[in-house]
Amino acid sequence: MKIYEMTLAGLIEARDSKRIKPGEILAAFQTRTEEVEERVRSFLDRPRDLAAEYEDSKNGKFAGIPVALKANMATSKLTTSCGSSILEDYRTPYQSTVADKITGSGGVIAGKTNMDEFAMGSTTEHSAYQVTRNPWNLDHVPGGSSGGSAAAVAAGEVPCALGSDTGGSIRQPAAFCGVVGFKPTYGVVSRYGLAAFASSLDQIGPLTRTVEDAAITLNIISGVDPLDSTSARIDHPDYTGKLDQDIAGMSFGLPSSYLEMDIDEEIRNQVLEAAEKLREAGAEVREIELPPADLALAAYYIIATAEASSNLARYDGVQYGTRQSGDNVRDMFVNTRSFSFGPEVKRRIMLGTFALSSGYQDELYKKALKVRTVIKEKYEKVFSEIDIILGPNSPAPAFKIGEDMDPLDVYYTDIFTVPVNISGFPALSLPAGFSEQGLPLSVQLIGPAFGEVELLQAASGLEKRLDVPTLAALEKGR
Amino acid sequence: MSKKYETVIGLEVHVQLQTESKLFCGCSAAYGAEPNSNTCPICLGLPGTLPMLNKRALRFALQASRAADCQINQFSKFDRKNYFYPDLPKGYQISQYDLPLGYDGRITIETEEGETKEIGLTRIHLEEDAGKLIHAGSVGDSAHSYVDYNRGGVPLIEIVSEPDIRSPEEARAYLNALKQIILYLGISDCNMEEGSLRCDANVSLRTRGDREFGIKAEVKNMNSFRAVERALAYEVKRQEKLLDAGRKVVQETRTWDESRQETVSMRGKEEAEDYRYFPEPDLMPLEISDEFIEEIDDSLPELPLEKKHRFQEQYDLPAYDAGVLTQSRELAKLFEESAGKYDDAKEVSNWLMGEYLRLLKENEVEPGQDELNGEKLAELLELIEDGTISSKIAKEVFEETFVSGKAPGEVVEERGLKQISDEDELAEIVAGIVADNPEVVEDIKGGKDKAIGFLVGQVMQETRGKANPQLANQLIREEIEKH
Ligand SMILES: [Zn+2]
């Protein structure tokens, strides 16, 4: 097996048993990246020489492991553009907590990955810089908004990447690229240094090739952070703790109403097949009722855009962006923002501003908050009866690049991923197979708040029975 | 005061809290540093940074709320106030909207007539300050402006009064009372020139007897309490004229022009700003326990008005004295220390209100920044009482103690200021002076008794003030008898 084909767990094991050196790991992934990056285009910025970034002194768990970070996470070295031209070449004078944790345990930041501008989008085509391609089929998108991170992992450019998930932005690209994408419970991973899209929904999580790798990465990046008031004040367990435990006896809920919605036939079958595998493994699978997904979707698009309209107000031409002149300061703001933001970002800022405006706030924003509370309560009730929810992730496999879609249809594709952002619960996208076209298919597993350990246990159990390849070959000439 | 109209004033006061660091980051909150030196990624609002609440600022705000008799919202939160301005690095200000820390409070003021009156407080909330713009040239025509973010993120409390104030004088009394309370709490220096206390006013008039409020104007940019009083007086007159002429007051923001001593409309047509308030998702809601409120209550010092009343009772002081002595917490403390060691509280009060305040002013210092303490003042008063020094000499000693902190007894000893009470020594001097002034002696003998003062003065001059004046007077009379 080539080094870049190894999983994170495999690399750590080989390094610890002195079969490979950190420098060799870094060199191998550098070579692989140079081979495939021209076709995949995952990265917006990366160091020239990965091995040179490694510090011998740092002998932690991640010593010599290259980790790709989404371009909305502050790092002391590379640019943090958030996929936006308003932050072109922007370098932060501070580092995000997750980047600190990665480098602090010996990991090397392998680059900043492409994304939809300010994490708004489902294809990574809304990046101001480049189009990233799906490593399984270069004519298709990698999903979004963490498309660069998902593609980098699927292409073997890194064994592990971080993404951010506000409404599915880790899980959907993980599904499109056939890798594991994990959004932990809100508050498990510090948001300090993550350029905010929607603060009450944003959560950082890993994209990896296996469930075990996701758990290992979560062990590194999770933790209470005094710099983030919303980071959960909990005792963090060993997230790999129950990976080897049997799932027999666990109970899974299958939201049958979700499967009756407008959803790709192959994906529906994949979910049902996964349910069958769980039963075979001795787990119980029963039908459950979840709150209507369209309600969660509506609440999500109000809350997320409302917060975004405020979070993105700072990009006004005073501190950032190519300042556009105007007759007065107000015109300067308007001209700069009009010039520098892309259409999707503008659309959401306008939606959010509207949702918060006096006269509309009660009907939109405040009502959405109420819906959010109701959804959370309903999910909690479901979790008093079962351990884990099994369901679809994206309603369809990866779209074609450049497909002309109505924005509302694109928003609809978030329908199965947003409820857990609304409720804060952890959820994982697990590769489940391939479509007839050869595109990855996936299922989603959802756990109760801070139920990461059991969720990872369930995912690992199902993963073993599905046994799906997660590395795209990307042979030359394709 | 107009007979026809009643003045209705409500004040919004912003007070900068004197914490070491800013409200949501570790930067120094000190005034006067090099522009943009007290900044960090958090208070500059750089992408991805998050606020962390300064617990001390919360404590200060709660102390202010409780000192002003406010109820506390035990479930409180921060909200974002969204608007674009170059001095606002995040494009929103972290403030409090519908659940302020304190609500429904009151401040007691004393009117000119000496009566007490309660001014209701709608709310007290905690928020961050914005930065400061410095324009190259005038605001209107400068080609560019500079931004100093040092002030950005400094903790503020906003104190909103009910429209209970009925005259510009009452407004000033309210501000004085509020400032005094805050100084007593030690949570701000309330320096208006440095902007640590800012005041905006809402003013309207209504026909006496009306229940409905008139249309109000908001007045800004008043840089001293005197300016507030004057601006309000101007505004009342202006509105009176409008109403008398059958015209309407326009609801608008007006700025006080100090040089022209008038209020000027700031904007022709004002668009009502929509701040799109919503809960700050980067901070957890505040839960304030009963125990915490109790602890805050226990931490409150005796407040100015309470203290004043106690001084009147306990030390039998006139209201005026008690008022002056409780102006500042330090002065009141000095008084109590002195009065605890010297029986005649009124005498202590006289010295503090007279010599002490004079020296403070002359040396441009605040109570507490001088070298006097209660023990030393009591010692000085004892020296006067037992005749060691005259009151006149005592002033000299007082000044020395005020400046150097030397004990009065020591000063008297060092400078040889002891009163001459020795009869023989003084009689000798008196004899000489009587002999040198035969005409005056004649005048006195002729019934011009007042002339004796001249001779006493001569004795004092000769002894450089050290003679016991009563004794000198007695000895002069005896000496004249002999002639
Ligand atoms: Zn700061």
mmCIF file of N, CA and C in Angstrom, chain B residues 7-13 119-122 159-167 171 174-175 199-204 213 216-219 222 228 232:
data_model
loop_
_atom_site.group_PDB
_atom_site.id
_atom_site.type_symbol
_atom_site.label_atom_id
_atom_site.label_comp_id
_atom_site.label_asym_id
_atom_site.label_seq_id
_atom_site.Cartn_x
_atom_site.Cartn_y
_atom_site.Cartn_z
ATOM 1 N N THR B 7 -42.443 71.376 31.315
ATOM 2 C CA THR B 7 -41.268 70.789 30.658
ATOM 3 C C THR B 7 -41.158 69.310 31.024
ATOM 4 N N VAL B 8 -40.898 68.484 30.018
ATOM 5 C CA VAL B 8 -40.717 67.052 30.277
ATOM 6 C C VAL B 8 -39.369 66.628 29.709
ATOM 7 N N ILE B 9 -38.506 66.135 30.591
ATOM 8 C CA ILE B 9 -37.155 65.762 30.160
ATOM 9 C C ILE B 9 -36.854 64.330 30.586
ATOM 10 N N GLY B 10 -36.244 63.600 29.686
ATOM 11 C CA GLY B 10 -35.712 62.272 30.026
ATOM 12 C C GLY B 10 -34.255 62.256 29.606
ATOM 13 N N LEU B 11 -33.399 61.659 30.403
ATOM 14 C CA LEU B 11 -31.975 61.657 30.066
ATOM 15 C C LEU B 11 -31.471 60.240 29.801
ATOM 16 N N GLU B 12 -30.580 60.149 28.820
ATOM 17 C CA GLU B 12 -29.866 58.888 28.541
ATOM 18 C C GLU B 12 -28.407 59.144 28.825
ATOM 19 N N VAL B 13 -27.897 58.468 29.834
ATOM 20 C CA VAL B 13 -26.518 58.707 30.231
ATOM 21 C C VAL B 13 -25.682 57.459 29.952
ATOM 22 N N ILE B 119 -36.579 60.379 40.643
ATOM 23 C CA ILE B 119 -36.592 60.287 39.181
ATOM 24 C C ILE B 119 -36.498 58.793 38.841
ATOM 25 N N GLY B 120 -37.481 58.311 38.121
ATOM 26 C CA GLY B 120 -37.509 56.882 37.783
ATOM 27 C C GLY B 120 -36.452 56.524 36.747
ATOM 28 N N LEU B 121 -35.935 55.306 36.843
ATOM 29 C CA LEU B 121 -35.016 54.797 35.815
ATOM 30 C C LEU B 121 -35.729 53.693 35.048
ATOM 31 N N THR B 122 -35.765 53.829 33.743
ATOM 32 C CA THR B 122 -36.373 52.792 32.921
ATOM 33 C C THR B 122 -35.498 51.548 32.918
ATOM 34 N N ILE B 159 -27.771 54.386 31.111
ATOM 35 C CA ILE B 159 -28.773 54.591 32.155
ATOM 36 C C ILE B 159 -29.863 55.472 31.571
ATOM 37 N N VAL B 160 -31.050 54.912 31.430
ATOM 38 C CA VAL B 160 -32.144 55.650 30.792
ATOM 39 C C VAL B 160 -33.153 56.054 31.854
ATOM 40 N N SER B 161 -33.417 57.343 31.952
ATOM 41 C CA SER B 161 -34.385 57.799 32.963
ATOM 42 C C SER B 161 -35.782 57.819 32.373
ATOM 43 N N GLU B 162 -36.741 57.788 33.241
ATOM 44 C CA GLU B 162 -38.128 58.023 32.845
ATOM 45 C C GLU B 162 -38.263 59.516 32.537
ATOM 46 N N PRO B 163 -39.297 59.899 31.805
ATOM 47 C CA PRO B 163 -39.484 61.345 31.548
ATOM 48 C C PRO B 163 -40.034 62.043 32.786
ATOM 49 N N ASP B 164 -39.301 61.973 33.882
ATOM 50 C CA ASP B 164 -39.763 62.490 35.179
ATOM 51 C C ASP B 164 -39.149 63.834 35.519
ATOM 52 N N ILE B 165 -38.212 64.281 34.682
ATOM 53 C CA ILE B 165 -37.486 65.509 35.009
ATOM 54 C C ILE B 165 -38.274 66.698 34.466
ATOM 55 N N ARG B 166 -38.458 67.720 35.308
ATOM 56 C CA ARG B 166 -39.375 68.806 34.965
ATOM 57 C C ARG B 166 -38.703 70.149 34.693
ATOM 58 N N SER B 167 -37.389 70.220 34.809
ATOM 59 C CA SER B 167 -36.707 71.484 34.510
ATOM 60 C C SER B 167 -35.228 71.214 34.241
ATOM 61 N N ALA B 171 -32.593 68.468 35.851
ATOM 62 C CA ALA B 171 -31.736 67.597 35.039
ATOM 63 C C ALA B 171 -30.314 67.620 35.587
ATOM 64 N N TYR B 174 -30.167 65.775 38.815
ATOM 65 C CA TYR B 174 -30.187 64.332 38.548
ATOM 66 C C TYR B 174 -28.799 63.843 38.157
ATOM 67 N N LEU B 175 -28.158 64.597 37.253
ATOM 68 C CA LEU B 175 -26.822 64.194 36.812
ATOM 69 C C LEU B 175 -25.834 64.214 37.970
ATOM 70 N N CYS B 199 -24.055 62.399 27.950
ATOM 71 C CA CYS B 199 -25.478 62.565 28.239
ATOM 72 C C CYS B 199 -26.229 63.062 27.004
ATOM 73 N N ASP B 200 -27.303 62.381 26.685
ATOM 74 C CA ASP B 200 -28.239 62.862 25.660
ATOM 75 C C ASP B 200 -29.561 63.122 26.355
ATOM 76 N N ALA B 201 -30.307 64.087 25.820
ATOM 77 C CA ALA B 201 -31.562 64.449 26.493
ATOM 78 C C ALA B 201 -32.723 64.434 25.516
ATOM 79 N N ASN B 202 -33.862 63.993 25.999
ATOM 80 C CA ASN B 202 -35.105 64.121 25.250
ATOM 81 C C ASN B 202 -35.939 65.197 25.927
ATOM 82 N N VAL B 203 -36.321 66.207 25.160
ATOM 83 C CA VAL B 203 -37.055 67.328 25.735
ATOM 84 C C VAL B 203 -38.362 67.529 24.986
ATOM 85 N N SER B 204 -39.432 67.731 25.740
ATOM 86 C CA SER B 204 -40.693 68.116 25.107
ATOM 87 C C SER B 204 -41.462 69.011 26.068
ATOM 88 N N PHE B 213 -47.770 63.409 26.300
ATOM 89 C CA PHE B 213 -46.515 64.114 26.091
ATOM 90 C C PHE B 213 -46.534 64.863 24.765
ATOM 91 N N LYS B 216 -41.074 65.389 21.054
ATOM 92 C CA LYS B 216 -39.785 65.645 21.692
ATOM 93 C C LYS B 216 -38.669 65.844 20.679
ATOM 94 N N ALA B 217 -37.677 66.578 21.124
ATOM 95 C CA ALA B 217 -36.434 66.690 20.359
ATOM 96 C C ALA B 217 -35.346 66.036 21.190
ATOM 97 N N GLU B 218 -34.394 65.397 20.509
ATOM 98 C CA GLU B 218 -33.281 64.801 21.226
ATOM 99 C C GLU B 218 -32.080 65.729 21.110
ATOM 100 N N VAL B 219 -31.470 66.046 22.231
ATOM 101 C CA VAL B 219 -30.320 66.947 22.210
ATOM 102 C C VAL B 219 -29.059 66.164 22.570
ATOM 103 N N MET B 222 -23.497 67.511 24.546
ATOM 104 C CA MET B 222 -23.315 68.443 25.657
ATOM 105 C C MET B 222 -22.152 67.928 26.490
ATOM 106 N N VAL B 228 -25.407 70.882 29.750
ATOM 107 C CA VAL B 228 -26.700 70.194 29.724
ATOM 108 C C VAL B 228 -27.789 71.155 30.187
ATOM 109 N N LEU B 232 -30.660 72.569 27.669
ATOM 110 C CA LEU B 232 -32.059 72.266 27.945
ATOM 111 C C LEU B 232 -32.868 73.555 28.097
#
